[in-house]
Short mmCIF file of N, CA and C in Angstrom, two decimals:
data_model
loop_
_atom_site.label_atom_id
_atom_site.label_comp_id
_atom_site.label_asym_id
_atom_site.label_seq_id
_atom_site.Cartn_x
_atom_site.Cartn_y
_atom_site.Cartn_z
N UNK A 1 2.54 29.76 73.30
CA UNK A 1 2.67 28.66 74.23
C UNK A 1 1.29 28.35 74.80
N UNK A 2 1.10 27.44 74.65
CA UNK A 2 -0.35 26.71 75.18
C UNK A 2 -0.09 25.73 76.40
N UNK A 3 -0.34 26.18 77.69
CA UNK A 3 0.12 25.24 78.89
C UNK A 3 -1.34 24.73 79.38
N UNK A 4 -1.29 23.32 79.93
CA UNK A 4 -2.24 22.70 80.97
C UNK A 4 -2.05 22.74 82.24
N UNK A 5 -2.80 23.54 83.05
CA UNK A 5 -2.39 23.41 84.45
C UNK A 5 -3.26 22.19 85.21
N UNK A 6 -2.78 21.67 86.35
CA UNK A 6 -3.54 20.17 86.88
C UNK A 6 -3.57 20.67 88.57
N UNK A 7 -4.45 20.46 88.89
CA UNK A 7 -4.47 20.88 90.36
C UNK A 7 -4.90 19.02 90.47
N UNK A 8 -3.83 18.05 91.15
CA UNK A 8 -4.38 16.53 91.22
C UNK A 8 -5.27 16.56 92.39
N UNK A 9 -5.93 15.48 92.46
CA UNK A 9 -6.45 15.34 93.51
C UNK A 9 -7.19 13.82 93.39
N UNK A 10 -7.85 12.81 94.54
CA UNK A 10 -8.21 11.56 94.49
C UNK A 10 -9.89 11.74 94.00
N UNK A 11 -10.50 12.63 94.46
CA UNK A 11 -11.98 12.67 94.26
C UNK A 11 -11.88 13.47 93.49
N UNK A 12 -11.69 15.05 93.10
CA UNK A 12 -11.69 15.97 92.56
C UNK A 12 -10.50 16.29 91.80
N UNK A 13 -10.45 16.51 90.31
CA UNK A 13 -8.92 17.07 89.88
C UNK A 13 -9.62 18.11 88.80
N UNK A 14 -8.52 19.16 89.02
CA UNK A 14 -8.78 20.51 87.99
C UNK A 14 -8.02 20.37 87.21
N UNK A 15 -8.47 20.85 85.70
CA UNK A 15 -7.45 21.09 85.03
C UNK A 15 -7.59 22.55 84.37
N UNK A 16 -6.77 23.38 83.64
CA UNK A 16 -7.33 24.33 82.81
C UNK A 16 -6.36 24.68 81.83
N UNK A 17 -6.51 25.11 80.69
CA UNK A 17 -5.74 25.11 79.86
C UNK A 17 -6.05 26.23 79.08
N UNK A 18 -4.30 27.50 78.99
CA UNK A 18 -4.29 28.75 78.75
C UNK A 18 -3.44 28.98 77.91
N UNK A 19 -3.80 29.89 77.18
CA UNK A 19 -2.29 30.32 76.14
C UNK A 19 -2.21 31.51 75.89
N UNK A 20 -0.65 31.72 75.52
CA UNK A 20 -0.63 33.22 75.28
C UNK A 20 -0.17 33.51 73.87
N UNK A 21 -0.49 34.47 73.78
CA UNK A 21 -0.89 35.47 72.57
C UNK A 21 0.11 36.63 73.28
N UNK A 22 1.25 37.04 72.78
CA UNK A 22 1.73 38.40 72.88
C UNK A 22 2.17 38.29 74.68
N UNK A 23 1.58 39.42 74.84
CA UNK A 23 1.04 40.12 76.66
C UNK A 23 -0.44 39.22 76.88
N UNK A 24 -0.78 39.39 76.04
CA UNK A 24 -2.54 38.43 76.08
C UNK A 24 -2.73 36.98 76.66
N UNK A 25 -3.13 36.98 77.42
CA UNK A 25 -3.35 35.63 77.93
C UNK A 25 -4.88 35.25 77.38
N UNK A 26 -5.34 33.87 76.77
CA UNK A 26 -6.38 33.56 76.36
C UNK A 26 -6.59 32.04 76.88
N UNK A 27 -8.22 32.29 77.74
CA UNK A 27 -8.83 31.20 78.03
C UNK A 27 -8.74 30.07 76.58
N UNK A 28 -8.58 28.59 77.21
CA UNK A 28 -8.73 27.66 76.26
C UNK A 28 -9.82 26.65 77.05
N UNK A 29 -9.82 26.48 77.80
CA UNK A 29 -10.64 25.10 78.85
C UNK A 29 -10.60 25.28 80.06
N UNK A 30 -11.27 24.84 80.68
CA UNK A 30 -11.13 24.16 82.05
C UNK A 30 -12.27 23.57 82.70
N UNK A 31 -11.85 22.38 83.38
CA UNK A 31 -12.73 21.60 83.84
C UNK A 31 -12.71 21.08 85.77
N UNK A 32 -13.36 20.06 85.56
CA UNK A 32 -13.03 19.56 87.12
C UNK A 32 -13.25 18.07 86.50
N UNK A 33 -12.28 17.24 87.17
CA UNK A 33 -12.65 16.13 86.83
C UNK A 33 -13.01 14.76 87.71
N UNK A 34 -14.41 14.41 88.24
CA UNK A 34 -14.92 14.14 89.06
C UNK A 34 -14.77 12.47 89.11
N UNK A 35 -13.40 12.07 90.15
CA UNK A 35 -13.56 10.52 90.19
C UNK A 35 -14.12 9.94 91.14
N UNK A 36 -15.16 10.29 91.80
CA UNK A 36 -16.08 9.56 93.05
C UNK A 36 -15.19 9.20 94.26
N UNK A 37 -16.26 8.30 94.57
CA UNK A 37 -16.21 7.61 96.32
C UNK A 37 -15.50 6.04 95.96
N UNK A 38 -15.27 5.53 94.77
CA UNK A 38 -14.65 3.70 94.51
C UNK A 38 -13.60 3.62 94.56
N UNK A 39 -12.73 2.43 94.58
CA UNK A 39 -11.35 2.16 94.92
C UNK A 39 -10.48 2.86 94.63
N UNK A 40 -9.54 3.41 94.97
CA UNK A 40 -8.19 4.59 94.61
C UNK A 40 -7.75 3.84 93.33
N UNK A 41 -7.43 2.56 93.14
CA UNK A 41 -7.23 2.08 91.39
C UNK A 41 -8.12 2.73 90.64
N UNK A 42 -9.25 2.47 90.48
CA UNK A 42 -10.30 2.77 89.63
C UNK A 42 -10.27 3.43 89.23
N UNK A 43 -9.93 5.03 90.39
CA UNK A 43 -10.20 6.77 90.12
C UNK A 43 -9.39 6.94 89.98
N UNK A 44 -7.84 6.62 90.18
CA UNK A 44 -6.63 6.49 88.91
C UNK A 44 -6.17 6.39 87.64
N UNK A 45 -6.93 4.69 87.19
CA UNK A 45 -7.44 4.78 86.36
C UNK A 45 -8.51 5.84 85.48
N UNK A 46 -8.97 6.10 86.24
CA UNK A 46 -10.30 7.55 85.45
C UNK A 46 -9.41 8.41 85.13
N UNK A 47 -8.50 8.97 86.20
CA UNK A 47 -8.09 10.28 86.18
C UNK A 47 -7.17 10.17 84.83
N UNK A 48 -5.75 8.81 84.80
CA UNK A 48 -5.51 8.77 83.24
C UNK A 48 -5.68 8.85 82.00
N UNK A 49 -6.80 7.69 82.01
CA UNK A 49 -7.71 8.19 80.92
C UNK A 49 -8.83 9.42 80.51
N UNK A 50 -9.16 10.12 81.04
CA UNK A 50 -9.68 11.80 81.23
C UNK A 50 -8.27 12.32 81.10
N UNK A 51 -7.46 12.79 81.53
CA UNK A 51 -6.13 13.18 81.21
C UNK A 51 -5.86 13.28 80.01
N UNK A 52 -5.52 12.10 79.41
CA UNK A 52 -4.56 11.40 77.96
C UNK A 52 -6.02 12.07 77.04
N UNK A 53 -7.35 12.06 77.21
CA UNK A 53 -8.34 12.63 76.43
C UNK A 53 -8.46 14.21 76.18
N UNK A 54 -8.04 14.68 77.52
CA UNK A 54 -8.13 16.43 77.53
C UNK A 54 -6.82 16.92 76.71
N UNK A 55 -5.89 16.02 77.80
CA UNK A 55 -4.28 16.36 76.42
C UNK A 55 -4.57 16.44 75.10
N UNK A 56 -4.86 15.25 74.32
CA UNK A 56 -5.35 15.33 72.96
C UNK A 56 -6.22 16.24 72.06
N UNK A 57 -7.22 16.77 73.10
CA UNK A 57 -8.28 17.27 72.36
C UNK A 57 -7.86 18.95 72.56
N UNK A 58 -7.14 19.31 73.73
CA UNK A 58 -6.51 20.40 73.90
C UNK A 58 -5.15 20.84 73.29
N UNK A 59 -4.18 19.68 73.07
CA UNK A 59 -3.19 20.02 72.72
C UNK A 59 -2.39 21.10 73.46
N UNK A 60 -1.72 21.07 74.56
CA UNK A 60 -1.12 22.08 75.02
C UNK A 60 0.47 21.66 74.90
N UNK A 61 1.24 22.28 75.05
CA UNK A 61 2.76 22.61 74.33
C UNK A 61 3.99 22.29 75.67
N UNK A 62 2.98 22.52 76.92
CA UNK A 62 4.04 22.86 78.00
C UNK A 62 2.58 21.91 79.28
N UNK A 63 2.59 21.89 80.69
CA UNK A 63 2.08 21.37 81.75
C UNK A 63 2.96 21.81 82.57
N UNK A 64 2.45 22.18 83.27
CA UNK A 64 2.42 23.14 85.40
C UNK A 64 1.60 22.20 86.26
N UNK A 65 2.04 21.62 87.44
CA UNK A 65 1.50 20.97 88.32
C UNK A 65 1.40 21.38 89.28
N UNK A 66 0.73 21.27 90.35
CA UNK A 66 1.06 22.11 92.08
C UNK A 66 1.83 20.57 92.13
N UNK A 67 2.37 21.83 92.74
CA UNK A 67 3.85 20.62 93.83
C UNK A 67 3.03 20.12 95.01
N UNK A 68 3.91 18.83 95.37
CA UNK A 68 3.20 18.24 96.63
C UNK A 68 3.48 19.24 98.02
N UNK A 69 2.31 19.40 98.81
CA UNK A 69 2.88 19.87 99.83
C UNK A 69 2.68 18.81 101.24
N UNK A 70 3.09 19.84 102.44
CA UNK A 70 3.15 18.97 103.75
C UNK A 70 1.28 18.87 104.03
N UNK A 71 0.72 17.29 104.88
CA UNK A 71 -0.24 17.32 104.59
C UNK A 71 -0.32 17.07 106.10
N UNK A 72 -1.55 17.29 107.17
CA UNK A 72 -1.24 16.78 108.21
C UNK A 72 -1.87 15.10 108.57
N UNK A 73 -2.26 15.05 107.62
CA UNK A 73 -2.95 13.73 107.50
C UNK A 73 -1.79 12.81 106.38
N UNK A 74 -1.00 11.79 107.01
CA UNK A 74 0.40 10.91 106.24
C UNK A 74 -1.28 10.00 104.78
N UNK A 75 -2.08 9.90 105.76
CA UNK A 75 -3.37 8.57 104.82
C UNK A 75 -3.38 9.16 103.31
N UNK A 76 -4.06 10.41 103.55
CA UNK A 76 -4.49 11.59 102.32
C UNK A 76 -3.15 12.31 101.31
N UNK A 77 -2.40 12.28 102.50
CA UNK A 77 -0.98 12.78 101.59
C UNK A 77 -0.56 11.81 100.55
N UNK A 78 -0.29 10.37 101.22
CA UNK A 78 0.04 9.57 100.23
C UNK A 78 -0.68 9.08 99.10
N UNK A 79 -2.22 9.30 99.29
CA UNK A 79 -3.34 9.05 98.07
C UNK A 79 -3.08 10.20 97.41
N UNK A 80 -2.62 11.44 97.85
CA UNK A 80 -2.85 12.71 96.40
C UNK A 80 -1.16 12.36 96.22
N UNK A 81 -0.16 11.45 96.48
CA UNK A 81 1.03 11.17 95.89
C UNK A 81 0.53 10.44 94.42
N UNK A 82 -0.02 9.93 94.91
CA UNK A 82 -0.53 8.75 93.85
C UNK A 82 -1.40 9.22 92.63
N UNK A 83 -2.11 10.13 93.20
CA UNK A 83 -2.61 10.87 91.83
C UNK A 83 -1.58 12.04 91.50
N UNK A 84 -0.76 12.39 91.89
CA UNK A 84 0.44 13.32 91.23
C UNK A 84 1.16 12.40 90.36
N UNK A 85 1.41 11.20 90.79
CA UNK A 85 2.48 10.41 90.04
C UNK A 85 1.41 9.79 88.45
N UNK A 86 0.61 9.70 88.90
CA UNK A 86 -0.80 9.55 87.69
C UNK A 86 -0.46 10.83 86.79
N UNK A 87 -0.69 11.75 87.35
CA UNK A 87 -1.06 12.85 86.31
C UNK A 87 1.07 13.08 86.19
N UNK A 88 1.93 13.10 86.70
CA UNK A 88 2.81 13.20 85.86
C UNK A 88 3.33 12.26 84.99
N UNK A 89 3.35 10.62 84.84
CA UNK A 89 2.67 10.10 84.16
C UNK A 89 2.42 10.22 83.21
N UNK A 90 1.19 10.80 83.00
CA UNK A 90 -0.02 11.01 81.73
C UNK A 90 1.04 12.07 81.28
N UNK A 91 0.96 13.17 81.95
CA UNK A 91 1.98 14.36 81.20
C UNK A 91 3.12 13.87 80.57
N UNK A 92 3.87 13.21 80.88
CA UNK A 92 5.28 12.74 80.48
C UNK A 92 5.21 11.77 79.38
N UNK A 93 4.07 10.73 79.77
CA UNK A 93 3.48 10.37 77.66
C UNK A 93 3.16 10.89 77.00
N UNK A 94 2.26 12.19 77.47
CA UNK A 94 2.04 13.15 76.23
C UNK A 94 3.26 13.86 75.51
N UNK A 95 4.21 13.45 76.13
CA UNK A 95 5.62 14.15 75.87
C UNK A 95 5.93 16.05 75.88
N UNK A 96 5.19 16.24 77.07
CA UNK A 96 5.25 17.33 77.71
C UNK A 96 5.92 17.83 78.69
N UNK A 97 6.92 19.27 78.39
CA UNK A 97 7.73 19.58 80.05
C UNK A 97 7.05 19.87 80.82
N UNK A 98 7.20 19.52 82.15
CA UNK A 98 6.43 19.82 83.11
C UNK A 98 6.83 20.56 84.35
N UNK A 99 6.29 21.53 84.81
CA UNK A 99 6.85 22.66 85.56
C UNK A 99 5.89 22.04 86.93
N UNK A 100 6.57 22.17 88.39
CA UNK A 100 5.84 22.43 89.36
C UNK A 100 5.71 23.22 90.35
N UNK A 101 4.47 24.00 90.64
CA UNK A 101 5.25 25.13 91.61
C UNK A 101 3.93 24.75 92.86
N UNK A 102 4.49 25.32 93.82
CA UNK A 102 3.82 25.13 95.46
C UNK A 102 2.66 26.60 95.38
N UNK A 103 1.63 25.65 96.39
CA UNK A 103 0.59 26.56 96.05
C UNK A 103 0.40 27.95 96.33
N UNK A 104 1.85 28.11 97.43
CA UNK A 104 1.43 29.45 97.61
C UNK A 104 2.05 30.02 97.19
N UNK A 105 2.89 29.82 96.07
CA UNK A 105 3.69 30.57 95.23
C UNK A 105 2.49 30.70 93.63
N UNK A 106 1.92 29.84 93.43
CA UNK A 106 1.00 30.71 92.44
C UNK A 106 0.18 31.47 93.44
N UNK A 107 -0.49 31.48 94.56
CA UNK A 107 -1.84 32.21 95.24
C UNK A 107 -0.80 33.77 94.65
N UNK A 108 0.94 33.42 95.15
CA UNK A 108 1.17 34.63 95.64
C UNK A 108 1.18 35.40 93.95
N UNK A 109 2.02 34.61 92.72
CA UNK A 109 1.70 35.39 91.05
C UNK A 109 0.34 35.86 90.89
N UNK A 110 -0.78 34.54 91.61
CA UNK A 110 -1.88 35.62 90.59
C UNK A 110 -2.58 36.03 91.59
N UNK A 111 -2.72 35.93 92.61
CA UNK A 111 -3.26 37.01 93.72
C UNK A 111 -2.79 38.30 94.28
N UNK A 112 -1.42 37.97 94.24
CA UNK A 112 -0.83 38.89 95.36
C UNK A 112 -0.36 38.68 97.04
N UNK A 113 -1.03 37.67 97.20
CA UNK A 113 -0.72 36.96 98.45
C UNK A 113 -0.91 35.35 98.56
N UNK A 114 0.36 34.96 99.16
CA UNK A 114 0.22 33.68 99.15
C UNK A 114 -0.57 32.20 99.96
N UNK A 115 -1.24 33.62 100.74
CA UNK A 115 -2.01 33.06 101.51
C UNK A 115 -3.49 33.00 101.31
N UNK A 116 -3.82 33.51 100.19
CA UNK A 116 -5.13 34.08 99.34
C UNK A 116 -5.96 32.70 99.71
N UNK A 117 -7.71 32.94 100.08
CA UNK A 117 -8.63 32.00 99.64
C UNK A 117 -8.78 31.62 98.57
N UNK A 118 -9.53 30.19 98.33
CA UNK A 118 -9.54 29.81 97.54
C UNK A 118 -10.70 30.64 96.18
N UNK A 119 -11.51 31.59 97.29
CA UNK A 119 -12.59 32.53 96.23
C UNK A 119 -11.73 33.32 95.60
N UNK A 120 -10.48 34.03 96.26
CA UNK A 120 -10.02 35.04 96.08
C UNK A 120 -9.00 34.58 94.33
N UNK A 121 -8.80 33.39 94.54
CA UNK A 121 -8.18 32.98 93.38
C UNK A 121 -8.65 32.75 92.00
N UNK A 122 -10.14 32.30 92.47
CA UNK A 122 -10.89 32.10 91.61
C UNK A 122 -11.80 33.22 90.96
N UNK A 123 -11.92 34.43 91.57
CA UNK A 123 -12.27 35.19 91.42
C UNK A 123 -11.08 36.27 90.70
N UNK A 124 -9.96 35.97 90.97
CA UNK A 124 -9.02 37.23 90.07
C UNK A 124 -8.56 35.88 88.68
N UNK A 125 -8.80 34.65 88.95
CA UNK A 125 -8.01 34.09 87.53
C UNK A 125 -9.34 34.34 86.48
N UNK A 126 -10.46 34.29 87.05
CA UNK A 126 -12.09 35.01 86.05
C UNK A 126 -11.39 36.07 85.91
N UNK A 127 -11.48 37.43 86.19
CA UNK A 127 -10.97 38.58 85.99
C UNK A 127 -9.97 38.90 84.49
N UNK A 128 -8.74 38.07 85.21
CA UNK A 128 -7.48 37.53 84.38
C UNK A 128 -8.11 37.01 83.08
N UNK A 129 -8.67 35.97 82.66
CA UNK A 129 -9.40 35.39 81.51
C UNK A 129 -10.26 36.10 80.94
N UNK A 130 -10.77 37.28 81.51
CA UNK A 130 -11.84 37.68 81.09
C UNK A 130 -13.61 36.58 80.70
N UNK A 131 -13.33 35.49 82.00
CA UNK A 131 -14.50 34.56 81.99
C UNK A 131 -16.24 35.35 83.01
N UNK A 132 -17.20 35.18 82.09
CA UNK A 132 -18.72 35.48 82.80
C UNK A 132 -18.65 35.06 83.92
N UNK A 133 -18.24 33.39 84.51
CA UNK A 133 -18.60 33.02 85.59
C UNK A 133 -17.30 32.27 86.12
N UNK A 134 -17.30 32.67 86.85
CA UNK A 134 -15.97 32.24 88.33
C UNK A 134 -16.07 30.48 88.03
N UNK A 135 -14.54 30.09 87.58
CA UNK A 135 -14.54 28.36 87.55
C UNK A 135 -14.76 27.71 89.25
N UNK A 136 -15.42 26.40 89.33
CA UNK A 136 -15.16 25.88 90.30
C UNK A 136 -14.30 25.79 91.14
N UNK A 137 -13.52 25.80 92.42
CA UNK A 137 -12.51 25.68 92.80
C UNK A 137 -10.84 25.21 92.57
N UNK A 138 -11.14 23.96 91.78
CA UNK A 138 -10.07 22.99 91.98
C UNK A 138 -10.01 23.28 90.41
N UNK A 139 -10.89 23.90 89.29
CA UNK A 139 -10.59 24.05 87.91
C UNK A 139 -9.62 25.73 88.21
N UNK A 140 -10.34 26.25 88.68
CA UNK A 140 -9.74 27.83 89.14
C UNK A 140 -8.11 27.64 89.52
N UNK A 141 -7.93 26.45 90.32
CA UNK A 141 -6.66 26.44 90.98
C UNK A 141 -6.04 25.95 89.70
N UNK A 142 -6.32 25.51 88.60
CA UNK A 142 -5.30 24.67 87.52
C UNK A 142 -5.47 25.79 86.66
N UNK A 143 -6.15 26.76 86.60
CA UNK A 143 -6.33 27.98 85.58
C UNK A 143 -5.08 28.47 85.92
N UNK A 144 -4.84 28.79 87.40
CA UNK A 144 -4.36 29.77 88.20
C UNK A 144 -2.69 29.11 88.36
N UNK A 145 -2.15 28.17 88.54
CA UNK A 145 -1.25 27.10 87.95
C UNK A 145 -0.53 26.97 86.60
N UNK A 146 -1.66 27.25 85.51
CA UNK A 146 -1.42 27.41 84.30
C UNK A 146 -0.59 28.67 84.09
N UNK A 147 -1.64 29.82 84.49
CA UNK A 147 -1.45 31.28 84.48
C UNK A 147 0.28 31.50 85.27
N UNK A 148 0.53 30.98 86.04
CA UNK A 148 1.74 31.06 86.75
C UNK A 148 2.88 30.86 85.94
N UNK A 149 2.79 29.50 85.13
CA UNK A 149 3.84 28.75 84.37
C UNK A 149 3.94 30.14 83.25
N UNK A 150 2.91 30.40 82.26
CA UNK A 150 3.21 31.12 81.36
C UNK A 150 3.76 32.27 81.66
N UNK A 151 3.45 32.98 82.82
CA UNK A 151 4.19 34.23 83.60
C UNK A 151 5.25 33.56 83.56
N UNK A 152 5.71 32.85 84.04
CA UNK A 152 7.39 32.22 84.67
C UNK A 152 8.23 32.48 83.31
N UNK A 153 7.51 31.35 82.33
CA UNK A 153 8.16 31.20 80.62
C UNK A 153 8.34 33.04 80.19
N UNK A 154 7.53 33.49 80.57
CA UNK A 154 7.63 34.75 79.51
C UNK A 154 9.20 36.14 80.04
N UNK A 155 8.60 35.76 81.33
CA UNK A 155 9.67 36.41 82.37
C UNK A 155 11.12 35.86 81.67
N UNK A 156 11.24 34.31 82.14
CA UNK A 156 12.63 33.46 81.81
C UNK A 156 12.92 33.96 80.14
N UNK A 157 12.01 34.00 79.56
CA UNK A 157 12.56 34.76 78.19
C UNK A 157 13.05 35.94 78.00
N UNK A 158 12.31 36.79 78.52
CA UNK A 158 12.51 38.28 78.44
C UNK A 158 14.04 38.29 79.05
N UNK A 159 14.33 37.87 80.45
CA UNK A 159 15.98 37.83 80.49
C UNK A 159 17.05 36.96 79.84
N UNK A 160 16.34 36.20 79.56
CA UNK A 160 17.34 35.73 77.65
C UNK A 160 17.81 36.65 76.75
N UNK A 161 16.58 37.12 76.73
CA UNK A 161 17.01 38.33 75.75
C UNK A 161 18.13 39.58 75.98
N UNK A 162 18.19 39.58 77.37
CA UNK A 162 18.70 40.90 78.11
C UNK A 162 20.25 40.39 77.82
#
């Protein structure tokens, strides 16, 4: 199973893309994908098309999203609505299932706590991958997203089997 994880976002979006092998989890990608300071269309637009390009060239089998959460700002909440509905969207033409889980339910799979910094995440999903250098934040969080879904799938199988 080869999953894309998407951490959305209006200026900044992560993606990373992991697969497993066995028990083995193996790095495939990850990026950040940088849509500036111009109109929320525009960097919508970007974020689709960067999307529909990484899908293709990655090919992943399955997609994990962070779920929306409570924001205290209604302005910002409803702009990262808009890039969630973008990137599910893009996922759902690629004709991909798409899993979403809340952020502190991955901090809590691949950290241990669900309240984990954002170093702390990025620093055990390097670990986890066996990567030289710690991904950027918001790529770390879609590694770490990714990493969650394939735990979930492998788990939900194993009691299939039972």
């Amino acid at each position: 199973m080869r999953v894309i994880g998407i951490d959305p976002g209006t200026r900044n979006a992560g993606f990373g893309v992991v697969e497993r092998h066995g028990s083995r989890l193996r790095h495939i990608a990850h990026g950040t994908i940088r849509l500036g300071a111009g109109e929320l269309g525009d960097r919508l637009v970007t974020l689709d098309a960067t999307l529909a390009r990484i899908i293709v060239e990655h090919a992943p089998t399955a997609a994990a999203v962070e779920a929306m959460f409570f924001a205290k700002n209604a302005n910002s909440a409803g702009k990262l609505g808009h890039a969630r509905g973008v990137v599910l969207l893009a996922l759902r033409r690629a004709e991909l299932s798409v899993a979403e889980y809340p952020p502190a339910k991955v901090k809590l799979a691949v950290v241990g706590s669900g309240r984990a910094e954002k170093e702390q995440v990025a620093g055990v999903v390097a670990r986890i991958l066996g990567l030289s250098v710690v991904p950027e934040p918001d790529a770390a969080d879609a590694l770490a997203i990714a990493i969650t879904h394939l735990n979930v799938a492998a788990f939900t199988a194993a009691l299939a089997r039972v």
